[in-house]
Coordinates of C-alpha atoms and ligand atoms in Angstrom, one line a residue:
M1 CA 0.0 0.0 0.1
K2 CA 1.0 3.5 -0.7
V3 CA 1.2 5.9 2.3
P4 CA 1.9 9.5 0.8
V5 CA 1.9 12.4 3.5
D6 CA -0.1 15.2 2.0
R7 CA -0.1 18.9 3.5
R8 CA -3.5 20.0 2.1
D9 CA -6.5 19.3 4.5
A10 CA -8.3 16.0 4.0
V11 CA -11.5 17.3 2.5
E12 CA -9.6 19.1 -0.5
A13 CA -8.1 15.8 -2.0
A14 CA -9.6 14.0 -4.7
A15 CA -9.5 10.4 -2.5
D16 CA -12.3 8.3 -3.2
A17 CA -13.0 8.6 0.5
I18 CA -12.3 10.7 3.6
V19 CA -11.4 9.3 7.2
T20 CA -12.3 11.4 10.1
G21 CA -12.7 10.5 13.9
L22 CA -15.1 11.9 16.6
F23 CA -14.7 11.2 20.2
E24 CA -17.8 9.8 22.0
R25 CA -20.3 12.3 23.2
G26 CA -22.6 12.0 26.1
E27 CA -26.6 11.3 24.8
K28 CA -27.5 14.8 26.2
D29 CA -24.8 17.0 24.4
E30 CA -26.1 19.0 21.6
T31 CA -23.5 21.1 20.5
F32 CA -22.0 19.6 17.2
P33 CA -18.3 18.7 17.2
K34 CA -16.3 21.9 16.2
N35 CA -13.5 19.6 14.5
L36 CA -15.6 17.9 11.9
A37 CA -16.5 21.9 10.8
R38 CA -14.9 21.0 7.2
E39 CA -16.6 17.6 6.5
E40 CA -19.7 19.4 7.6
T41 CA -19.3 21.7 4.8
A42 CA -18.3 19.3 2.3
S43 CA -21.3 17.2 2.9
R44 CA -23.3 20.1 2.5
G45 CA -25.1 19.8 6.1
L46 CA -25.6 15.7 5.9
I47 CA -23.4 15.5 9.0
S48 CA -24.9 17.8 11.3
A49 CA -28.3 16.3 10.2
A50 CA -27.2 12.7 11.5
W51 CA -26.0 14.5 14.4
K52 CA -29.1 16.0 15.5
R53 CA -30.9 12.7 14.8
K54 CA -28.1 11.1 17.5
E55 CA -27.2 8.9 14.7
I56 CA -23.5 9.1 15.1
R57 CA -22.1 9.8 18.7
G58 CA -18.8 8.9 18.6
K59 CA -18.4 5.4 20.2
R60 CA -16.2 2.7 19.1
R61 CA -16.7 0.9 16.0
E62 CA -19.4 3.4 15.1
L63 CA -18.6 3.8 11.5
T64 CA -21.0 6.2 9.6
V65 CA -20.8 6.7 5.7
F66 CA -21.8 9.9 3.9
H67 CA -22.1 10.5 0.4
R68 CA -20.7 14.1 -0.8
P69 CA -23.6 15.5 -2.3
D70 CA -20.8 17.2 -5.1
T71 CA -19.8 13.8 -5.7
R72 CA -16.2 13.8 -4.8
G73 CA -16.5 10.7 -2.8
R74 CA -17.1 9.5 0.6
I75 CA -16.7 11.0 4.2
L76 CA -16.6 8.1 6.9
V77 CA -17.1 9.3 10.1
V78 CA -15.5 6.6 12.9
G79 CA -16.1 6.5 16.3
L80 CA -13.2 6.8 19.0
G81 CA -14.8 6.5 22.2
P82 CA -14.1 8.3 25.5
R83 CA -11.6 10.8 25.3
A84 CA -10.1 9.7 28.5
R85 CA -9.2 6.0 26.9
F86 CA -7.9 7.3 23.7
D87 CA -4.7 6.0 22.9
A88 CA -2.7 4.8 19.5
E89 CA -4.5 1.2 19.6
V90 CA -7.7 3.4 19.2
V91 CA -6.3 5.1 16.0
R92 CA -5.0 1.6 14.7
R93 CA -8.4 0.0 14.8
A94 CA -10.3 3.0 13.4
A95 CA -8.0 3.3 10.7
A96 CA -8.5 -0.3 10.0
E97 CA -12.0 -0.4 10.5
A98 CA -12.3 2.1 7.8
V99 CA -10.0 0.4 5.3
R100 CA -12.0 -2.9 6.0
A101 CA -15.5 -1.2 5.4
L102 CA -14.4 0.3 2.0
K103 CA -13.3 -3.5 0.7
G104 CA -15.2 -3.8 -2.1
K105 CA -16.8 -0.8 -2.4
G106 CA -14.7 0.9 -5.4
A107 CA -13.0 2.9 -2.9
R108 CA -9.2 2.5 -4.1
T109 CA -7.6 6.4 -2.9
V110 CA -8.4 7.1 1.3
A111 CA -7.4 10.5 2.8
F112 CA -6.7 10.3 6.6
R113 CA -7.4 13.5 8.2
L114 CA -4.9 13.3 10.6
P115 CA -5.4 16.3 13.0
A116 CA -9.0 14.2 14.1
F117 CA -6.4 11.6 15.3
A118 CA -3.5 13.4 16.9
A119 CA -5.5 14.4 19.9
E120 CA -5.7 14.0 23.6
G121 CA -1.5 14.0 24.1
L122 CA -0.9 11.7 21.0
P123 CA 1.9 13.6 19.0
A124 CA 1.1 13.7 15.6
E125 CA 4.3 11.2 14.4
A126 CA 2.4 8.1 16.8
A127 CA -1.2 9.1 15.4
A128 CA 0.3 8.7 11.9
R129 CA 2.2 5.6 12.7
A130 CA -0.9 4.3 14.0
I131 CA -2.8 5.0 10.8
V132 CA -0.1 2.9 8.7
D133 CA -0.5 -0.1 11.0
G134 CA -4.3 0.3 10.8
A135 CA -4.7 0.9 7.1
V136 CA -1.8 -1.9 6.2
L137 CA -2.4 -4.5 8.2
G138 CA -6.1 -4.1 8.6
A139 CA -6.4 -4.1 4.4
Y140 CA -4.2 -7.2 4.3
E141 CA -5.8 -10.5 3.0
F142 CA -4.1 -14.0 2.0
V143 CA -5.1 -13.7 -1.7
K144 CA -2.6 -16.6 -3.0
Y145 CA -4.8 -19.3 -3.6
R146 CA -8.2 -17.0 -4.6
S147 CA -9.2 -16.6 -8.2
T148 CA -11.5 -13.9 -7.7
S149 CA -10.8 -10.5 -5.4
D150 CA -12.8 -7.5 -4.2
G151 CA -10.3 -5.0 -4.5
G152 CA -9.8 -2.8 -1.8
V153 CA -7.9 0.3 -0.7
E154 CA -4.1 0.9 -2.6
E155 CA -3.2 4.0 -1.1
A156 CA -4.0 5.5 2.1
A157 CA -2.8 9.4 2.2
I158 CA -2.1 11.4 5.8
H159 CA -3.5 14.7 5.3
L160 CA -1.6 17.3 7.9
G161 CA -3.9 20.5 6.7
E162 CA -3.0 23.7 8.3
E163 CA -3.0 22.8 12.2
L164 CA -0.1 20.2 11.7
A165 CA 1.7 21.7 8.5
R166 CA 4.4 22.2 10.6
E167 CA 5.1 18.5 11.7
E168 CA 5.2 17.9 7.9
A169 CA 9.1 16.6 8.4
L170 CA 8.8 14.7 11.6
V171 CA 5.4 13.0 10.1
K172 CA 6.9 12.1 6.7
K173 CA 9.4 10.1 8.6
A174 CA 7.5 8.4 11.3
T175 CA 5.5 7.6 8.2
A176 CA 8.0 5.7 6.5
D177 CA 9.4 3.9 9.1
E178 CA 6.6 2.5 10.1
L179 CA 5.5 1.8 6.8
A180 CA 8.9 -0.1 6.1
L181 CA 7.6 -2.2 9.4
A182 CA 3.9 -2.7 8.5
E183 CA 4.8 -4.0 5.0
T184 CA 7.3 -6.4 6.4
V185 CA 4.3 -7.5 9.0
V186 CA 2.8 -8.3 5.2
W187 CA 5.1 -10.4 3.6
T188 CA 5.1 -12.3 7.1
R189 CA 1.9 -12.9 7.1
D190 CA 1.9 -13.9 3.5
I191 CA 4.4 -16.8 4.1
A192 CA 2.9 -17.8 7.6
N193 CA -0.2 -18.5 5.8
L194 CA 1.1 -20.9 3.4
P195 CA -0.3 -24.3 3.4
P196 CA 1.6 -26.9 5.3
D197 CA 1.9 -29.2 1.8
T198 CA 3.7 -26.0 0.2
A199 CA 5.6 -24.3 3.1
T200 CA 8.4 -27.3 4.1
P201 CA 11.1 -27.1 6.1
E202 CA 13.1 -27.2 2.8
R203 CA 10.8 -24.2 1.2
L204 CA 11.3 -21.9 4.1
A205 CA 14.9 -22.7 3.8
E206 CA 14.7 -21.6 0.0
I207 CA 12.4 -18.5 1.2
A208 CA 15.7 -17.6 3.8
R209 CA 17.6 -17.9 1.3
G210 CA 15.9 -15.5 -1.3
L211 CA 15.8 -13.1 1.8
A212 CA 19.1 -13.2 2.7
K213 CA 19.9 -12.3 -0.9
E214 CA 17.9 -9.3 -1.4
F215 CA 19.2 -7.9 1.8
G216 CA 22.8 -8.9 1.9
L217 CA 22.3 -11.2 4.9
K218 CA 24.6 -14.2 5.5
V219 CA 22.5 -17.4 5.5
T220 CA 23.4 -20.9 6.5
V221 CA 21.2 -24.0 6.3
F222 CA 21.6 -27.1 8.2
D223 CA 20.2 -30.3 6.8
E224 CA 19.3 -33.3 7.9
K225 CA 22.9 -34.8 7.1
K226 CA 24.6 -31.7 8.7
L227 CA 22.2 -31.8 11.8
A228 CA 23.3 -35.7 12.2
E229 CA 27.2 -34.7 12.0
M230 CA 26.4 -31.6 14.9
G231 CA 24.5 -34.0 17.4
C232 CA 21.2 -32.2 16.9
G233 CA 19.5 -35.4 18.0
G234 CA 15.9 -33.3 18.8
M235 CA 15.4 -31.7 15.4
L236 CA 16.0 -34.9 13.8
A237 CA 13.7 -36.9 16.1
V238 CA 11.0 -34.3 15.8
G239 CA 11.3 -34.7 11.5
S240 CA 11.9 -38.2 11.3
G241 CA 8.1 -39.0 10.9
S242 CA 8.0 -36.9 7.6
S243 CA 9.4 -37.0 4.4
H244 CA 10.2 -33.9 4.2
P245 CA 13.1 -33.6 6.7
P246 CA 14.2 -31.1 9.4
R247 CA 16.1 -27.7 8.3
M248 CA 18.0 -25.2 10.8
I249 CA 18.3 -22.0 9.6
V250 CA 20.4 -19.3 10.6
L251 CA 20.3 -15.6 9.4
E252 CA 23.0 -13.1 10.4
Y253 CA 22.5 -9.2 10.0
P254 CA 25.8 -7.4 10.9
G255 CA 24.0 -4.8 12.8
G256 CA 24.8 -0.9 12.3
S257 CA 27.5 -0.4 14.9
R258 CA 30.6 -2.3 15.3
R259 CA 30.7 -2.9 18.8
G260 CA 27.0 -3.2 19.1
R261 CA 25.4 -6.4 21.3
T262 CA 24.4 -9.5 19.5
V263 CA 20.8 -10.4 20.3
A264 CA 19.9 -14.1 18.9
V265 CA 16.0 -14.8 18.1
V266 CA 15.1 -18.6 17.8
G267 CA 12.1 -19.3 16.0
K268 CA 10.0 -22.6 16.3
G269 CA 9.1 -23.7 12.8
I270 CA 6.8 -26.8 13.1
T271 CA 5.5 -26.7 9.3
F272 CA 2.7 -29.0 10.5
D273 CA 1.9 -30.4 13.9
S274 CA -0.2 -33.5 13.9
G275 CA 0.5 -34.3 17.2
G276 CA 2.8 -37.2 16.0
I277 CA 2.2 -40.6 17.4
S278 CA 0.6 -38.7 20.2
L279 CA -2.0 -37.6 17.5
K280 CA -3.8 -34.6 18.3
P281 CA -7.7 -34.9 17.6
G282 CA -9.1 -34.3 14.3
P283 CA -11.3 -31.0 15.1
R284 CA -9.3 -28.1 14.0
M285 CA -5.9 -29.8 13.0
G286 CA -5.7 -28.0 10.0
E287 CA -4.9 -24.3 12.3
M288 CA -1.4 -26.4 13.2
K289 CA 0.1 -25.2 10.1
F290 CA 0.3 -22.2 12.1
D291 CA 2.9 -23.9 13.9
K292 CA 5.7 -22.7 11.9
C293 CA 4.7 -18.8 13.2
G294 CA 7.9 -18.4 15.5
A295 CA 10.4 -19.0 12.7
V296 CA 8.2 -17.2 10.2
A297 CA 8.0 -13.8 12.7
T298 CA 11.9 -14.5 13.0
L299 CA 12.6 -14.3 9.5
G300 CA 10.2 -11.0 9.8
I301 CA 12.3 -9.8 12.1
L302 CA 15.3 -10.1 10.1
R303 CA 14.2 -8.7 7.7
A304 CA 12.7 -5.6 9.7
A305 CA 16.3 -5.0 11.0
A306 CA 17.6 -4.7 7.8
T307 CA 15.2 -2.6 5.8
L308 CA 15.2 -0.5 9.5
E309 CA 19.1 -0.9 9.6
I310 CA 18.9 -1.3 13.2
A311 CA 22.0 -1.0 15.2
P312 CA 22.2 -4.5 17.0
R313 CA 23.7 -7.4 15.3
V314 CA 21.0 -9.8 15.0
V315 CA 20.9 -13.8 14.7
G316 CA 17.8 -15.6 13.5
V317 CA 17.4 -19.3 14.4
L318 CA 14.6 -21.1 12.7
C319 CA 13.9 -24.7 13.8
C320 CA 12.0 -26.1 11.4
A321 CA 10.6 -29.3 11.0
E322 CA 7.2 -31.5 10.2
N323 CA 5.8 -33.5 13.1
L324 CA 3.6 -36.5 11.7
P325 CA 3.5 -40.2 12.8
S326 CA 4.6 -43.0 10.6
G327 CA 6.9 -45.9 10.9
S328 CA 10.0 -44.1 11.3
A329 CA 8.6 -41.5 13.5
Y330 CA 9.8 -40.7 16.9
R331 CA 8.2 -42.0 19.7
P332 CA 7.0 -41.7 23.6
G333 CA 9.7 -43.5 25.4
D334 CA 12.7 -42.7 23.0
V335 CA 15.8 -40.7 24.5
V336 CA 17.4 -38.2 22.2
R337 CA 20.5 -36.3 22.6
T338 CA 20.9 -32.8 21.9
F339 CA 23.3 -30.5 20.5
N340 CA 24.5 -29.4 23.9
G341 CA 25.0 -33.5 25.1
K342 CA 21.8 -32.8 27.2
T343 CA 19.7 -36.0 26.7
I344 CA 15.6 -35.8 26.7
E345 CA 13.2 -38.1 27.7
I346 CA 10.1 -38.3 25.1
L347 CA 7.0 -38.6 27.0
N348 CA 4.7 -37.2 24.5
T349 CA 5.6 -36.6 20.9
D350 CA 3.0 -33.7 20.5
A351 CA 5.1 -31.7 22.6
E352 CA 8.2 -31.2 20.0
G353 CA 8.5 -27.5 19.8
R354 CA 10.7 -27.9 22.7
V355 CA 12.6 -30.6 21.5
V356 CA 13.3 -28.7 18.4
L357 CA 14.1 -25.6 20.0
S358 CA 16.7 -27.5 22.6
D359 CA 18.8 -27.5 19.4
G360 CA 18.5 -24.3 18.2
L361 CA 18.8 -22.4 21.4
A362 CA 22.2 -24.6 22.8
Y363 CA 23.9 -24.0 19.1
V364 CA 23.4 -20.0 19.1
A365 CA 24.4 -19.7 22.8
Q366 CA 27.2 -21.8 22.2
T367 CA 28.5 -20.7 18.6
Y368 CA 27.4 -16.6 18.7
K369 CA 27.9 -16.0 22.2
P370 CA 25.0 -13.7 22.3
D371 CA 24.3 -11.0 24.9
E372 CA 20.9 -12.1 24.8
I373 CA 18.2 -14.9 23.1
I374 CA 14.9 -14.3 22.7
D375 CA 13.0 -17.2 21.4
L376 CA 9.3 -17.1 19.4
A377 CA 7.3 -20.0 19.7
T378 CA 3.7 -21.2 19.3
L379 CA 4.7 -23.8 22.3
T380 CA 1.6 -24.4 24.2
G381 CA -1.9 -25.0 24.4
A382 CA -1.8 -24.0 27.9
E383 CA -0.9 -20.1 26.9
V384 CA -3.9 -20.0 25.2
V385 CA -6.0 -21.5 27.9
A386 CA -4.3 -19.0 30.3
L387 CA -4.2 -15.9 28.3
G388 CA -6.4 -15.9 25.4
D389 CA -6.1 -15.5 21.3
D390 CA -4.9 -11.6 21.7
T391 CA -1.9 -12.2 24.3
A392 CA 1.5 -13.8 24.3
G393 CA 3.3 -15.4 27.6
L394 CA 6.4 -13.7 28.5
V395 CA 8.8 -15.8 30.8
T396 CA 12.2 -14.4 31.3
T397 CA 14.2 -14.2 34.8
D398 CA 16.0 -11.1 33.3
E399 CA 14.6 -7.7 34.2
R400 CA 16.1 -5.9 31.3
L401 CA 14.9 -7.9 28.9
A402 CA 11.4 -8.1 30.8
Q403 CA 11.3 -4.6 31.4
G404 CA 12.4 -3.7 27.3
L405 CA 9.7 -6.0 26.0
L406 CA 6.9 -4.9 27.9
A407 CA 7.8 -1.1 26.8
A408 CA 8.0 -2.2 23.2
S409 CA 4.4 -4.0 23.7
A410 CA 3.0 -1.0 25.1
L411 CA 4.1 0.9 21.7
T412 CA 3.3 -1.6 19.3
G413 CA 0.1 -3.0 21.0
E414 CA 0.8 -6.7 20.8
P415 CA -0.3 -7.5 24.2
L416 CA 2.4 -9.6 26.5
W417 CA 2.0 -10.9 29.9
R418 CA 5.0 -12.1 31.9
M419 CA 4.2 -15.3 33.8
P420 CA 6.5 -16.7 36.6
L421 CA 9.7 -19.0 36.5
T422 CA 10.5 -21.2 39.6
D423 CA 12.3 -24.4 40.9
F424 CA 9.2 -25.8 40.8
H425 CA 8.7 -25.7 37.2
R426 CA 12.4 -26.8 36.8
E427 CA 11.6 -29.5 39.1
M428 CA 9.0 -31.0 37.0
V429 CA 11.0 -31.3 34.0
K430 CA 13.6 -33.3 35.5
S431 CA 13.9 -37.2 34.1
E432 CA 14.3 -40.0 35.7
V433 CA 16.1 -41.6 33.0
A434 CA 17.5 -38.4 30.9
D435 CA 18.5 -34.8 31.7
V436 CA 15.1 -33.6 31.1
R437 CA 11.8 -34.9 29.7
N438 CA 9.5 -33.0 27.4
S439 CA 6.1 -33.3 29.3
T440 CA 4.9 -33.9 32.7
E441 CA 2.5 -36.6 34.1
I442 CA 0.4 -33.9 35.3
P443 CA -0.8 -30.8 33.4
V444 CA -0.7 -27.9 35.5
A445 CA 1.5 -24.8 34.4
G446 CA 1.9 -26.0 31.1
M447 CA 3.4 -22.7 29.4
L448 CA 5.9 -22.9 32.4
T449 CA 7.2 -26.3 32.4
A450 CA 7.5 -25.6 28.7
A451 CA 9.5 -22.5 29.9
A452 CA 11.8 -24.4 32.2
F453 CA 12.7 -27.0 29.8
L454 CA 13.7 -24.3 27.2
E455 CA 15.8 -22.4 30.1
S456 CA 18.3 -25.5 30.3
F457 CA 19.1 -25.2 26.6
V458 CA 20.3 -21.0 26.9
G459 CA 23.3 -21.8 28.6
G460 CA 22.8 -18.7 31.0
V461 CA 22.4 -16.3 28.3
P462 CA 20.1 -14.1 29.6
W463 CA 17.0 -15.3 27.8
A464 CA 13.3 -14.2 27.1
H465 CA 10.8 -16.6 25.9
L466 CA 7.5 -15.6 24.1
D467 CA 4.8 -18.4 23.7
I468 CA 2.9 -17.1 21.2
A469 CA 0.4 -19.9 20.7
G470 CA -2.8 -17.6 21.1
P471 CA -2.1 -14.4 19.1
A472 CA -0.2 -16.1 16.1
Y473 CA -3.1 -16.5 14.3
T474 CA -6.8 -15.7 14.4
N475 CA -9.6 -18.2 13.7
V476 CA -13.1 -18.2 12.9
L477 CA -14.2 -18.7 16.4
T478 CA -12.6 -15.6 17.8
R479 CA -12.0 -13.3 15.4
R480 CA -15.1 -11.3 16.3
W481 CA -13.3 -10.4 19.4
Q482 CA -9.6 -9.4 17.8
P483 CA -8.7 -5.9 16.7
P484 CA -10.2 -5.3 12.9
Y485 CA -6.6 -5.3 11.6
Q486 CA -6.0 -8.6 12.5
G487 CA -8.0 -11.0 9.7
V488 CA -8.4 -14.7 9.8
G489 CA -5.3 -16.4 9.9
A490 CA -1.4 -15.7 10.6
T491 CA -1.3 -12.1 12.4
G492 CA 2.7 -11.7 12.1
F493 CA 2.6 -11.1 15.6
A494 CA 6.0 -10.7 17.5
V495 CA 7.2 -8.7 14.3
R496 CA 6.9 -5.1 15.4
L497 CA 7.3 -6.2 19.0
V498 CA 10.8 -7.3 18.8
T499 CA 12.2 -5.1 16.1
R500 CA 11.0 -1.8 18.1
Y501 CA 12.4 -3.6 21.3
L502 CA 15.6 -4.4 19.0
E503 CA 15.6 -0.8 18.2
G504 CA 15.8 0.3 21.9
A505 CA 12.1 1.0 22.5
S506 CA 12.3 1.7 26.2
T507 CA 14.7 4.6 25.7
T508 CA 14.7 6.1 22.8
R509 CA 11.1 6.4 21.1
P510 CA 7.9 8.1 22.3
Ligands
BES1 N1 1.8 -26.5 18.7 C1 1.3 -27.2 19.9 C2 0.4 -25.7 20.7 C3 -0.5 -25.0 20.3 C4 -1.7 -25.3 20.8 C5 -0.2 -23.9 19.6 C6 -2.5 -24.4 20.3 C7 -1.4 -23.3 19.1 C8 -2.7 -23.4 19.1 C9 2.3 -27.5 20.7 O1 3.1 -28.3 20.0 C10 1.8 -28.8 21.6 O2 1.1 -29.6 21.1 N2 1.7 -28.5 22.9 C11 1.2 -29.6 23.7 C12 2.0 -30.1 24.8 C13 1.7 -31.1 25.9 C14 1.3 -32.2 25.0 C15 3.1 -31.2 27.1 C16 0.3 -28.5 24.4 O3 -0.2 -27.7 24.6 O4 -1.0 -29.6 24.6
ZN2 ZN1 2.7 -30.5 19.6
ZN3 ZN1 3.4 -27.6 18.1

């Protein structure tokens, strides 16, 4: 999508639709909102008539379409809710509602009135960023396999008008920066939505190679032979039931400053999780194509790092395998030896994410000696039960990582909630026959015993675990409670969050 910044007032533009915002007013409030004056003139009295009828009150999710009598397009008035609860997330959602409402309605260009959104302490740049996120992510649809398309908004201009003319330089910079990131989220969603017959571990390796070529990143792909030489028994065990062999993919962005920190991002890339011999129940099993979302988000973060030329060096590790049952599949009772020599007792082949990550985490910790490791994984159903479909679980014992990631989460609107990690959880993953076991007989604190398991492979490096099982994708059941910029399918969760964290969200951004 194109997002130009325009100095003119939105009503002056020749766009197919103008989008403006309205704060919520009480039922008894009679005075017509001043900030709709220009739109009121353009509508030749239609908006004030609707106001008098109490048709528009500015409630959240209220969206009213007016057709300009001069036939120069439409005016969309979107409700912003109460002033006291206004923030960037309200703008993201309003912008998304607007572009979604216009889908299939012949509107190609939209003009957002920035002064209507840069209010109540939200600076113009922050409002512009929120419009970019809402418009670009809200317009997204996975269309690769569809033969017909509705046609949607292709250009969302941000109009400064007289009020914000002086902010032009700042708004332009913020818009370009946010657009680059939002486009990377779109790129990420397109890969994460690919079906499992197509997005095999080998295919993800090809995509990583293409990305590396385009952005001059270093890429290494470890195939099953190399993984065996390296002693990555976890990757091999999980992939052993599939005819598509596992791949560990390592991407390296060198960083903008020479003596900067190195952050490793490790992603779970199960291209399809049937559960293996511990087979999952049938209903909704197709959703398990999204079990690669951690790895695909890692690709997105590397792409964003290179596009935005961020300061730290970033090493991305994608642990890719397909978890299927077959005569060659790994089984409950098996003991596997991982990259760092630790052994895992397999009790449940459906707890495969932690098994592939064990090799990835140990490999990156030992090889790169990073300052920090962040892992991203659709790891447990327990995360979804605990936090729902919108919020990721954060587990870390490092305060700096916790504070930095929570600050980035507040900035990008990707909800994160910190969970504890104690010796209770660590004791629970000890095994009688091996060093650790991949499942416990009593299913308590499933998200946290999984985290305790991962912790034993990071070699003491400061580490944060993001269990994104809930927010990585939306399904038809929960879609209606999700923000309007998350359509059905992969969300690209964590790409904006981790990229902003890497940029130093907690210290340098508004
Ligand atoms: N991929 C699943 C977790 C998951 C569930 C992701 C729902 C997204 C939505 C994972 O591999 C899994 O099956 N975990 C098991 C672990 C258990 C067997 C210890 C789970 O959470 O039930
Ligand atoms: Zn599983
Ligand atoms: Zn899984």
